[in-house]
CSV table of N, CA, C and O and ligand atoms in Angstrom, one decimal:
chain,number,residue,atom,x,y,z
A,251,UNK,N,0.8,-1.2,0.0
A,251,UNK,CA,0.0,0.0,0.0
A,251,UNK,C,0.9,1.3,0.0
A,251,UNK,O,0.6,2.3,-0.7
A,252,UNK,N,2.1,1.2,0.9
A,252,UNK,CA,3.0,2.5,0.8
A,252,UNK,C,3.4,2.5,-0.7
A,252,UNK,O,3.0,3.4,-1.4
A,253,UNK,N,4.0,1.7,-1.0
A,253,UNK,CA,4.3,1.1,-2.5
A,253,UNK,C,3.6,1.7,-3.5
A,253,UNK,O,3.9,2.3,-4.5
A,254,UNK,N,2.6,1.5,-2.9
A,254,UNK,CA,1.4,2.4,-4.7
A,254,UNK,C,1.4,3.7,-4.2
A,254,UNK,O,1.5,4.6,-5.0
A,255,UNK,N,1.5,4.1,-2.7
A,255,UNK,CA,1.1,5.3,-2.8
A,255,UNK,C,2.5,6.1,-3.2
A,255,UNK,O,2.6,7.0,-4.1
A,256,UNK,N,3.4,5.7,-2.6
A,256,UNK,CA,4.9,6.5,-3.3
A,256,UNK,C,4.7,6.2,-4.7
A,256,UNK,O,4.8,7.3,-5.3
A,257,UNK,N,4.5,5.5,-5.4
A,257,UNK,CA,4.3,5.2,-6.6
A,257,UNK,C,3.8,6.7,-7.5
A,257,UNK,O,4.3,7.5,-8.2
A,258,UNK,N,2.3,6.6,-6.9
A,258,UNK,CA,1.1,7.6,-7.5
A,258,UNK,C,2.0,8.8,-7.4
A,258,UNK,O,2.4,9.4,-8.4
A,259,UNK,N,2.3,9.1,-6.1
A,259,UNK,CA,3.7,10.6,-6.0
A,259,UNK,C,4.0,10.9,-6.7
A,259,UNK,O,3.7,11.9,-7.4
A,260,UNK,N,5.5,9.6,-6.7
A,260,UNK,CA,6.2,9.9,-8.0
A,260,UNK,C,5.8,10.2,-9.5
A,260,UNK,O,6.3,11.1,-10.2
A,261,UNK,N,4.9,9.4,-9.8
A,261,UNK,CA,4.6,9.4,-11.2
A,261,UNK,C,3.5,11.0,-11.2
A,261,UNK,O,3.3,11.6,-12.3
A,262,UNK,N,3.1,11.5,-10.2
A,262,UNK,CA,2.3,12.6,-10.5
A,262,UNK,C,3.4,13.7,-10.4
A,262,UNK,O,3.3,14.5,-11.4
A,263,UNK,N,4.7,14.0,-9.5
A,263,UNK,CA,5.8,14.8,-9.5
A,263,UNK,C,6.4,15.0,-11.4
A,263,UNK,O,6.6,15.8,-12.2
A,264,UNK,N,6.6,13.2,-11.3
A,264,UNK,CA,6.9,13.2,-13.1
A,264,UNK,C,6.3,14.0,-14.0
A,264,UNK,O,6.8,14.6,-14.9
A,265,UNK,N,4.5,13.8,-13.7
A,265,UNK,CA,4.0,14.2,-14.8
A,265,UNK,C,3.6,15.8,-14.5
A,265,UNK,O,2.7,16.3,-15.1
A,266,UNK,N,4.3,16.4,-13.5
A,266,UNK,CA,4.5,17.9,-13.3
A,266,UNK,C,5.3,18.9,-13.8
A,266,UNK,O,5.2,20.0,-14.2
A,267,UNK,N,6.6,17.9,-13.5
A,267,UNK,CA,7.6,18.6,-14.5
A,267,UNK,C,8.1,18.6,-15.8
A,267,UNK,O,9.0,19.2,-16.4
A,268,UNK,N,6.8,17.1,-16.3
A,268,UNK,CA,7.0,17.5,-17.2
A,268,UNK,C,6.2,18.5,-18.6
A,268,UNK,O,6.3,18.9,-19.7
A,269,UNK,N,5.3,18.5,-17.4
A,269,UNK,CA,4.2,19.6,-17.8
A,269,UNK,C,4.8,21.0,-17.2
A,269,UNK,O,4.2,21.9,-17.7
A,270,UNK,N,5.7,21.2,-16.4
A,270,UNK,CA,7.0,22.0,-16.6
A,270,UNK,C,7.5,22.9,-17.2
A,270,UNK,O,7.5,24.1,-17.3
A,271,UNK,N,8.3,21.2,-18.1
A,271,UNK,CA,9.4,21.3,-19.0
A,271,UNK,C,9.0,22.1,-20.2
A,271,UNK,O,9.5,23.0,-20.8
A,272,UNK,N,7.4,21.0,-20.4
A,272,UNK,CA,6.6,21.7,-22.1
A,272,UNK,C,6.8,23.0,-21.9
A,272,UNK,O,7.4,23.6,-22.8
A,273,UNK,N,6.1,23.8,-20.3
A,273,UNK,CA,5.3,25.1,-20.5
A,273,UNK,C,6.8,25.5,-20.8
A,273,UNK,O,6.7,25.9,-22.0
A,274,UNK,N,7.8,25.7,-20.5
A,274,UNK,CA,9.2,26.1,-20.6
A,274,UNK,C,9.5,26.3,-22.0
A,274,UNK,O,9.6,27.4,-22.6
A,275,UNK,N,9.5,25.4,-22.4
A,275,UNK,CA,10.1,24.8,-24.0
A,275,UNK,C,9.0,26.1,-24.8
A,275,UNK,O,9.4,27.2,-25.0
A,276,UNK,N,8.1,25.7,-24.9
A,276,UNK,CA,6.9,26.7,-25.4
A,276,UNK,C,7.3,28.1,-25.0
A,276,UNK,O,7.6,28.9,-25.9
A,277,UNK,N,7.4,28.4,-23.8
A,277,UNK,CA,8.2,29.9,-23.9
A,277,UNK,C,9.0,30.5,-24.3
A,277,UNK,O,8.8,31.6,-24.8
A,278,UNK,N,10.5,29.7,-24.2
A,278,UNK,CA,11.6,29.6,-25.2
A,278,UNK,C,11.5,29.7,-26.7
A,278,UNK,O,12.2,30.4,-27.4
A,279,UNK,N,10.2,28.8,-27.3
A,279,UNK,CA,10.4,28.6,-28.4
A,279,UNK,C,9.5,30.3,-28.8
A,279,UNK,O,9.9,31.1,-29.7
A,280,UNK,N,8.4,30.3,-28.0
A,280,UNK,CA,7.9,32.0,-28.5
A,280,UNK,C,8.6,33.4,-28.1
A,280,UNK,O,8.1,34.4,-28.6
A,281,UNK,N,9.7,33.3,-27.2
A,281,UNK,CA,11.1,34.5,-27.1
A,281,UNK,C,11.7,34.3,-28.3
A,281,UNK,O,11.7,35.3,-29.1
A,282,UNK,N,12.2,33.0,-28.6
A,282,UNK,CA,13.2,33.1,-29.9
A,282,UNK,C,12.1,33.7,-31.0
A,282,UNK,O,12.3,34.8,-31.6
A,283,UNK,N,11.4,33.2,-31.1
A,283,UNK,CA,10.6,34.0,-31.9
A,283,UNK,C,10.2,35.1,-32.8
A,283,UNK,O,10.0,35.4,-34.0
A,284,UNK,N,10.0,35.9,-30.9
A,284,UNK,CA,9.7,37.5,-31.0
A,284,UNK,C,11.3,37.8,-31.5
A,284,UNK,O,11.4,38.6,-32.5
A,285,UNK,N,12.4,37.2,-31.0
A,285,UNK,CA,13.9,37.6,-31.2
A,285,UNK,C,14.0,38.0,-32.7
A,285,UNK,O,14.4,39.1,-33.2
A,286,UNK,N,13.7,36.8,-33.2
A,286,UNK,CA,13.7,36.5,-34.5
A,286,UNK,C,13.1,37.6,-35.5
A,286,UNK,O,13.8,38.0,-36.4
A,287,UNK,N,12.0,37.9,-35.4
A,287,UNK,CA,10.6,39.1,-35.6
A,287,UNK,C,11.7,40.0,-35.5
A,287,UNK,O,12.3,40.4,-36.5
A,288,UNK,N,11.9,40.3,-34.4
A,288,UNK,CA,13.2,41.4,-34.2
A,288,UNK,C,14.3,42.0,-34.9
A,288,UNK,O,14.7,43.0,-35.5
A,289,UNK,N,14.6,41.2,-34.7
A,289,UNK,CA,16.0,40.8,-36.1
A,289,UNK,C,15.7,41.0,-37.3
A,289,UNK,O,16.6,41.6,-38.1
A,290,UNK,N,14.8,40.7,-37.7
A,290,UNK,CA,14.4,40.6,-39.3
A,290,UNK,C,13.7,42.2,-39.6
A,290,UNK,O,13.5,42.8,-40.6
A,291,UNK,N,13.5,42.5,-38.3
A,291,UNK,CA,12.4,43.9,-38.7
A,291,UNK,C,13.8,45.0,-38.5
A,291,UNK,O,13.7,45.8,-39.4
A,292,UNK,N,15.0,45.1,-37.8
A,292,UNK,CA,16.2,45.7,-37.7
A,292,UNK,C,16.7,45.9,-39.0
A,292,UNK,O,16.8,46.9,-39.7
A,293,UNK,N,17.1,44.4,-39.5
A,293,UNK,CA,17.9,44.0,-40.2
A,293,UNK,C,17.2,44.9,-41.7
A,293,UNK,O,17.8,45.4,-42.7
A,294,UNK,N,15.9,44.9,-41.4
A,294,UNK,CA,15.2,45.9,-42.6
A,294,UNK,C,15.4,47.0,-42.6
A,294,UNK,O,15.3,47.6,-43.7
A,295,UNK,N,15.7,47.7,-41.6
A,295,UNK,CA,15.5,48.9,-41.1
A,295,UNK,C,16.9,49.4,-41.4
A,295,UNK,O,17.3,50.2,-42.2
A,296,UNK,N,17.5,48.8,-40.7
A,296,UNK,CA,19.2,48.9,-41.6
A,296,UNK,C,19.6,48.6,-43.0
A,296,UNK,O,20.4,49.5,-43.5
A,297,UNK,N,19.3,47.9,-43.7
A,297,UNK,CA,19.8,48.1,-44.6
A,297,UNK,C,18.8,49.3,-45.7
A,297,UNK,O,19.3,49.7,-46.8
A,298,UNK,N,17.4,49.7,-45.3
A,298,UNK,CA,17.1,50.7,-45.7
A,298,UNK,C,17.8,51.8,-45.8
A,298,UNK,O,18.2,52.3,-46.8
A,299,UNK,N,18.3,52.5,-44.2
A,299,UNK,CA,19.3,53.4,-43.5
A,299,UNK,C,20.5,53.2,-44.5
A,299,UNK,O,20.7,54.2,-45.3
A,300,UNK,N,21.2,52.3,-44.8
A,300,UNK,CA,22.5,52.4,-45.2
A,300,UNK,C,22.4,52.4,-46.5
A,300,UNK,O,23.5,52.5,-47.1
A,301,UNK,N,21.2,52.4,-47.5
A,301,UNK,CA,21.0,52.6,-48.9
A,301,UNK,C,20.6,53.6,-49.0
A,301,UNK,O,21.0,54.2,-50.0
A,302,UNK,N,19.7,54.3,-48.0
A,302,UNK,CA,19.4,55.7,-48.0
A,302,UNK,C,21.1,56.8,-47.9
A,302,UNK,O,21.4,57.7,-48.7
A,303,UNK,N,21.7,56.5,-46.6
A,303,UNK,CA,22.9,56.8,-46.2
A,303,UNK,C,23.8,57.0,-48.0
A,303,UNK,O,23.9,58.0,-48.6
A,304,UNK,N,24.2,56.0,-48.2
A,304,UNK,CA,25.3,55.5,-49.0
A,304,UNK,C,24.2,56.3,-50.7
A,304,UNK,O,24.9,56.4,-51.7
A,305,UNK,N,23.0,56.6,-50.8
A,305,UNK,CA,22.3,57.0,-52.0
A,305,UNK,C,22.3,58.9,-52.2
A,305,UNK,O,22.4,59.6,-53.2
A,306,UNK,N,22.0,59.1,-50.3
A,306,UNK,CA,21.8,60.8,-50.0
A,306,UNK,C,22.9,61.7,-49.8
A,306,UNK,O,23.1,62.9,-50.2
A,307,UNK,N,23.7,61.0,-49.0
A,307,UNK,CA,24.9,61.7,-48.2
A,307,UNK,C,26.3,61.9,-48.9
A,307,UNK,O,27.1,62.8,-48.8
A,308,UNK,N,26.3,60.4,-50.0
A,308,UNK,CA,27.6,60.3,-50.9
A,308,UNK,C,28.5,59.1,-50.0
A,308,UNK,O,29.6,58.6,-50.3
A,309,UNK,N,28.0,58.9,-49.1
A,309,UNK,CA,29.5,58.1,-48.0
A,309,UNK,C,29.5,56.8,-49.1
A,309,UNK,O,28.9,56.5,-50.1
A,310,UNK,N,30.6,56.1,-48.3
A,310,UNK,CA,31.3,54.9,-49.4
A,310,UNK,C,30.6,53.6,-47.9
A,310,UNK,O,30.4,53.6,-46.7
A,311,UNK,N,30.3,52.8,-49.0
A,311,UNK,CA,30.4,51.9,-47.8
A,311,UNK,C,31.6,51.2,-46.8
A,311,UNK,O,31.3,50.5,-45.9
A,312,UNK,N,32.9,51.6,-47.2
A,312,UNK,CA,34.0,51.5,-46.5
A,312,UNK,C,33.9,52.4,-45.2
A,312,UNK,O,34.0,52.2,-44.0
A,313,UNK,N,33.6,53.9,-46.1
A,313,UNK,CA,33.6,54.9,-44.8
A,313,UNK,C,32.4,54.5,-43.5
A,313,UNK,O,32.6,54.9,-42.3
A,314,UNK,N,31.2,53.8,-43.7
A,314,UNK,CA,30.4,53.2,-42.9
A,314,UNK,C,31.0,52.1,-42.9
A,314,UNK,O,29.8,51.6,-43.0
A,315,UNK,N,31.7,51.1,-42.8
A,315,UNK,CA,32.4,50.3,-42.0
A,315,UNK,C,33.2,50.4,-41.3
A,315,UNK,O,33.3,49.6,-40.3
A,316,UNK,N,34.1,51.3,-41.6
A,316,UNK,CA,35.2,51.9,-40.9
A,316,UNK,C,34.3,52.8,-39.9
A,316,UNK,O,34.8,53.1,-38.8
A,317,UNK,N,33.1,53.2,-40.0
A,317,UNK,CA,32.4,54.0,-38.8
A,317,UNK,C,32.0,53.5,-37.6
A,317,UNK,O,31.7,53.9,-36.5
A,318,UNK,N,32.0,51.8,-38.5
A,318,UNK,CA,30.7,50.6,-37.1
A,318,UNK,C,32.2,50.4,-36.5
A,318,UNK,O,32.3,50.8,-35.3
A,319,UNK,N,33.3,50.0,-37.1
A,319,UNK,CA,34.4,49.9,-36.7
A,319,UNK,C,34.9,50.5,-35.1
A,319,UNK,O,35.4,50.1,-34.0
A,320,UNK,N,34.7,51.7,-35.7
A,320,UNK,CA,34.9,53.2,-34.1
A,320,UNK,C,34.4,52.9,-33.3
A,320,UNK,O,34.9,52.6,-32.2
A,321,UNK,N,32.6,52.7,-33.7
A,321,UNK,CA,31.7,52.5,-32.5
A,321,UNK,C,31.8,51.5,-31.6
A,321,UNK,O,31.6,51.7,-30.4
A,322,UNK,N,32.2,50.3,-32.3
A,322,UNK,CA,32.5,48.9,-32.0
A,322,UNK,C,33.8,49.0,-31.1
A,322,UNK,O,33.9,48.1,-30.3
A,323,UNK,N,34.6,49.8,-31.2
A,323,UNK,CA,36.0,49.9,-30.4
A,323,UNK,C,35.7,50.9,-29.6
A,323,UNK,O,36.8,51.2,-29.2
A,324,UNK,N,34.9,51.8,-29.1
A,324,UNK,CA,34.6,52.5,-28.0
A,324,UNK,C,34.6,52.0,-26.5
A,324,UNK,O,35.1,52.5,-25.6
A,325,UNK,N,33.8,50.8,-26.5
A,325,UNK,CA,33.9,50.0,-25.2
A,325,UNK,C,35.4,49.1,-25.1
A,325,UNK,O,35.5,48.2,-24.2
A,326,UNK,N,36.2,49.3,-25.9
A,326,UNK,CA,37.4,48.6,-25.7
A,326,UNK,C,38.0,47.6,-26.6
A,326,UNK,O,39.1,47.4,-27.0
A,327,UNK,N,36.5,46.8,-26.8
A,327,UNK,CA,36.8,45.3,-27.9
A,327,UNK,C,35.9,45.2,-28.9
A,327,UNK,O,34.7,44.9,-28.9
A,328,UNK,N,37.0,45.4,-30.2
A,328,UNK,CA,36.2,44.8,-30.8
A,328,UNK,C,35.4,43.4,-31.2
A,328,UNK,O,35.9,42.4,-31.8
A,329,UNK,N,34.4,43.5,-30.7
A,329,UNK,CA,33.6,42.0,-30.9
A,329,UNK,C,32.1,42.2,-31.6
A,329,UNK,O,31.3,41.3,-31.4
A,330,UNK,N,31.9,43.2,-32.4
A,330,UNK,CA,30.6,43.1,-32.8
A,330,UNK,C,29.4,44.2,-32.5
A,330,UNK,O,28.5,44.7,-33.2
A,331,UNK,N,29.8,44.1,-31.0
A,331,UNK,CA,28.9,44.8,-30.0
A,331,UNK,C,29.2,46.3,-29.6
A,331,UNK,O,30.2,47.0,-29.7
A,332,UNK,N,27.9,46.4,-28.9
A,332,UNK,CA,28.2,48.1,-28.6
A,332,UNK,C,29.0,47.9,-27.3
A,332,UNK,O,30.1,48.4,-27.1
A,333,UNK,N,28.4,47.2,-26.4
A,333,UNK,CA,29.0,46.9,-25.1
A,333,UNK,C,29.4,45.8,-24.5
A,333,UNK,O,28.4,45.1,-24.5
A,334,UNK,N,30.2,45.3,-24.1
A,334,UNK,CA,31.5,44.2,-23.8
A,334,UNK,C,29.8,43.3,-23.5
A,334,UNK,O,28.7,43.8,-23.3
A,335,UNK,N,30.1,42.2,-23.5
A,335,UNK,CA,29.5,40.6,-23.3
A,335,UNK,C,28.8,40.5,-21.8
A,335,UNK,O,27.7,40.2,-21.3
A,336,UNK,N,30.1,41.0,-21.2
A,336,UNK,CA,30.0,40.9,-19.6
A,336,UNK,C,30.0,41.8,-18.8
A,336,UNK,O,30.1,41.7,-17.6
A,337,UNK,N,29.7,43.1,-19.6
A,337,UNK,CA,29.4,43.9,-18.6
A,337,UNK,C,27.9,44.1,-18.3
A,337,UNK,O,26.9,44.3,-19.0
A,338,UNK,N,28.2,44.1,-16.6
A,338,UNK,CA,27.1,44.4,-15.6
A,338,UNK,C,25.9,45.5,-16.3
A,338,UNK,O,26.4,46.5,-16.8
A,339,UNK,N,24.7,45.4,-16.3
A,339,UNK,CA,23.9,46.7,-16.5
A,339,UNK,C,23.9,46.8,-14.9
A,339,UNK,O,24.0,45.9,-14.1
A,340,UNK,N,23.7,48.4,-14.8
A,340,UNK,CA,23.2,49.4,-13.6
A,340,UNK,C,21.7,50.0,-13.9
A,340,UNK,O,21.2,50.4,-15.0
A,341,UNK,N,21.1,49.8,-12.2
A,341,UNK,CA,19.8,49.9,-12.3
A,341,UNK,C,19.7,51.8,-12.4
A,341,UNK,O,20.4,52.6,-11.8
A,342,UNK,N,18.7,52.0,-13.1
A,342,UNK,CA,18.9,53.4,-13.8
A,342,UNK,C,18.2,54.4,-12.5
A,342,UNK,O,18.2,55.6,-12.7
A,343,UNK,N,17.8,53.9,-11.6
A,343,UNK,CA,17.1,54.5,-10.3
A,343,UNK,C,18.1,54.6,-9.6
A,343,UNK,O,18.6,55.7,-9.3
A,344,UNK,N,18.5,53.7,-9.1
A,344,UNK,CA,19.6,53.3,-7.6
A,344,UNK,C,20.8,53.5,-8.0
A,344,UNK,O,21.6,54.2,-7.3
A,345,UNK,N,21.2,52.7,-9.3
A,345,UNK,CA,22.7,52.5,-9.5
A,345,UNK,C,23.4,51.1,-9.1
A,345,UNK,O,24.6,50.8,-9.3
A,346,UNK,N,22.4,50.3,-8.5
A,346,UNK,CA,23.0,49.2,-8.2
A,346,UNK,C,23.0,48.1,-9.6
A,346,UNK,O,22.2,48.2,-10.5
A,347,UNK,N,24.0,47.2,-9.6
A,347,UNK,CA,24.3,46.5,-10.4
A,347,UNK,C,22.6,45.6,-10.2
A,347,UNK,O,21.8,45.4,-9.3
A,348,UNK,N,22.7,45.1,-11.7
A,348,UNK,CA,21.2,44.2,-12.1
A,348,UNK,C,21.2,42.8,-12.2
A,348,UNK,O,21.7,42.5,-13.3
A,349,UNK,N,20.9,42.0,-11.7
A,349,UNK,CA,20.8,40.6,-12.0
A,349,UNK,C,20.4,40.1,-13.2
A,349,UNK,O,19.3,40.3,-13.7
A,350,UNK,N,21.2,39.7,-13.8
A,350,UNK,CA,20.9,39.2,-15.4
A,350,UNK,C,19.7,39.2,-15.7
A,350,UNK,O,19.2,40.1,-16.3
A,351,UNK,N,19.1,38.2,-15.3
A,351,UNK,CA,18.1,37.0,-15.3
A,351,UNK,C,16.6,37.5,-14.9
A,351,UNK,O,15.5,37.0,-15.1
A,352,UNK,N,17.0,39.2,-13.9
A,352,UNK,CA,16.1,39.6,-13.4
A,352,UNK,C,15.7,41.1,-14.0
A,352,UNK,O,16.4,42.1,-14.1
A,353,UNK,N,14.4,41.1,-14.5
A,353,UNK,CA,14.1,42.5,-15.5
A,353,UNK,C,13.6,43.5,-14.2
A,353,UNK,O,13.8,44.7,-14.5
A,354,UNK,N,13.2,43.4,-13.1
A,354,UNK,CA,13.3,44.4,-12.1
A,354,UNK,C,14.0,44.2,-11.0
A,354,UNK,O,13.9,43.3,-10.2
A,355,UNK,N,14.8,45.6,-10.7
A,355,UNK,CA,16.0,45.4,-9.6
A,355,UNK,C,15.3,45.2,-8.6
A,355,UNK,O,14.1,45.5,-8.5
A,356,UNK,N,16.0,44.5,-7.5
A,356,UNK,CA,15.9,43.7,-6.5
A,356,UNK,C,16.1,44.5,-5.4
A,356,UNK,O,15.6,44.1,-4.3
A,357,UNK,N,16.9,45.9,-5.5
A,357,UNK,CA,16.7,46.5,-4.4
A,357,UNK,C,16.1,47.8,-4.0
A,357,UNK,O,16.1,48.4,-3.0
A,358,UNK,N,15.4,48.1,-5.4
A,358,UNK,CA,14.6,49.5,-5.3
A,358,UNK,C,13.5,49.2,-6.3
A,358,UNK,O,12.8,50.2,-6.6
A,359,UNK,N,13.1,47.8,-7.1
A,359,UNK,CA,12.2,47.8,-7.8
A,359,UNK,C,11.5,48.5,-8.9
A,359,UNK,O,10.3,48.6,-9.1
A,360,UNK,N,12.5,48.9,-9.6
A,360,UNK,CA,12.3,50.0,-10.8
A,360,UNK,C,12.5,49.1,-11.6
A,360,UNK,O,13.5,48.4,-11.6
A,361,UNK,N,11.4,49.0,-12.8
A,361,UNK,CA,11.2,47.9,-14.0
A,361,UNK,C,11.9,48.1,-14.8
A,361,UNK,O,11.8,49.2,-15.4
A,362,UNK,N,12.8,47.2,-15.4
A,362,UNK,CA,13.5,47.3,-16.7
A,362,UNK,C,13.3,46.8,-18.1
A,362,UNK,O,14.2,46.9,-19.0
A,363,UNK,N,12.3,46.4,-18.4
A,363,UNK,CA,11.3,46.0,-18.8
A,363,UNK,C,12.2,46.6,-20.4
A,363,UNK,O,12.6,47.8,-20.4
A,364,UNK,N,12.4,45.8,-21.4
A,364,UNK,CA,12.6,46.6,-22.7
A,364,UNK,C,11.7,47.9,-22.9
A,364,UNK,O,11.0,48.2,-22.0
A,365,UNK,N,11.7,48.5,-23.8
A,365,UNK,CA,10.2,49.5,-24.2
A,365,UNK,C,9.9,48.6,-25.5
A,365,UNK,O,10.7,48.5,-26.4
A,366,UNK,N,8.6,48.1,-25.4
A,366,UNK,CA,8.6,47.3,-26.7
A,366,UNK,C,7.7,48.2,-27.9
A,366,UNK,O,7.5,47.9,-29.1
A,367,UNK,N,7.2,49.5,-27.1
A,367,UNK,CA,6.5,50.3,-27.7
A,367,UNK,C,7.1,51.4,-28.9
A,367,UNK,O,6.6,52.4,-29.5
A,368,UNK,N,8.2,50.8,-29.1
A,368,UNK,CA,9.3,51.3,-30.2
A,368,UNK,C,9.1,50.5,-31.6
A,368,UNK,O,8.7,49.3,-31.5
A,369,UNK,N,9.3,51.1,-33.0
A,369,UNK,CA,8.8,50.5,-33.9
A,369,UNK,C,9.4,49.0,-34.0
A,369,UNK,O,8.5,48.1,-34.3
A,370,UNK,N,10.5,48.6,-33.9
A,370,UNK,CA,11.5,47.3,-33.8
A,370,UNK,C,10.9,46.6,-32.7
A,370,UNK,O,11.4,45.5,-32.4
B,53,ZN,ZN1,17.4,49.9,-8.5
């Protein structure tokens, strides 16, 4: 009788997490998503900008590579990005350093929330 009932437990813990795991996966899979949406709506928006740029202004496209180049070396490294990999964000209220993983700081509660209300 203990037997079935640890049994029933287990198998109900199992089929918890893995009802879990789904809701998880399903979230992941609709972030990459929006990411994706993201990217593609950028990626339009730039290369409009840089046909516009390189059609209105006269610049060469070297002179705009050589420009991402600057910006890209302002934080120190070139790697692509505007700002290093590992660097800490600061919460824009307090100043205290932000938990990755956490979109509002933890010790004064000010939301950091993207603005998603921007055309991208
Ligand atoms: Zn704060």
């Amino acid at each position: 009788m203990i037997n079935f009932a640890w049994d029933f437990y287990q198998q109900r813990q199992i089929g918890e997490l893995k009802t879990d795991q789904l809701s998880d996966s399903r979230e992941h899979s609709a972030a990459i998503q929006r990411l994706e949406d993201r990217l593609d709506r950028l990626a339009l928006i730039n290369t409009a900008m840089w046909e516009l740029i390189v059609a209105r202004l006269g610049l060469t496209q070297q002179e705009i590579a050589n420009q991402i180049t600057e910006v890209d070396l302002r934080d120190g490294v070139l790697d692509g990005r505007i700002r290093p990999n590992d660097a800490p964000l600061k919460c824009s209220q307090c100043g205290r350093t932000l938990m990755q993983r956490h979109r509002t700081c933890l010790y004064c509660g000010q939301n950091h929330q993207p603005d998603t209300s921007a055309a991208v």
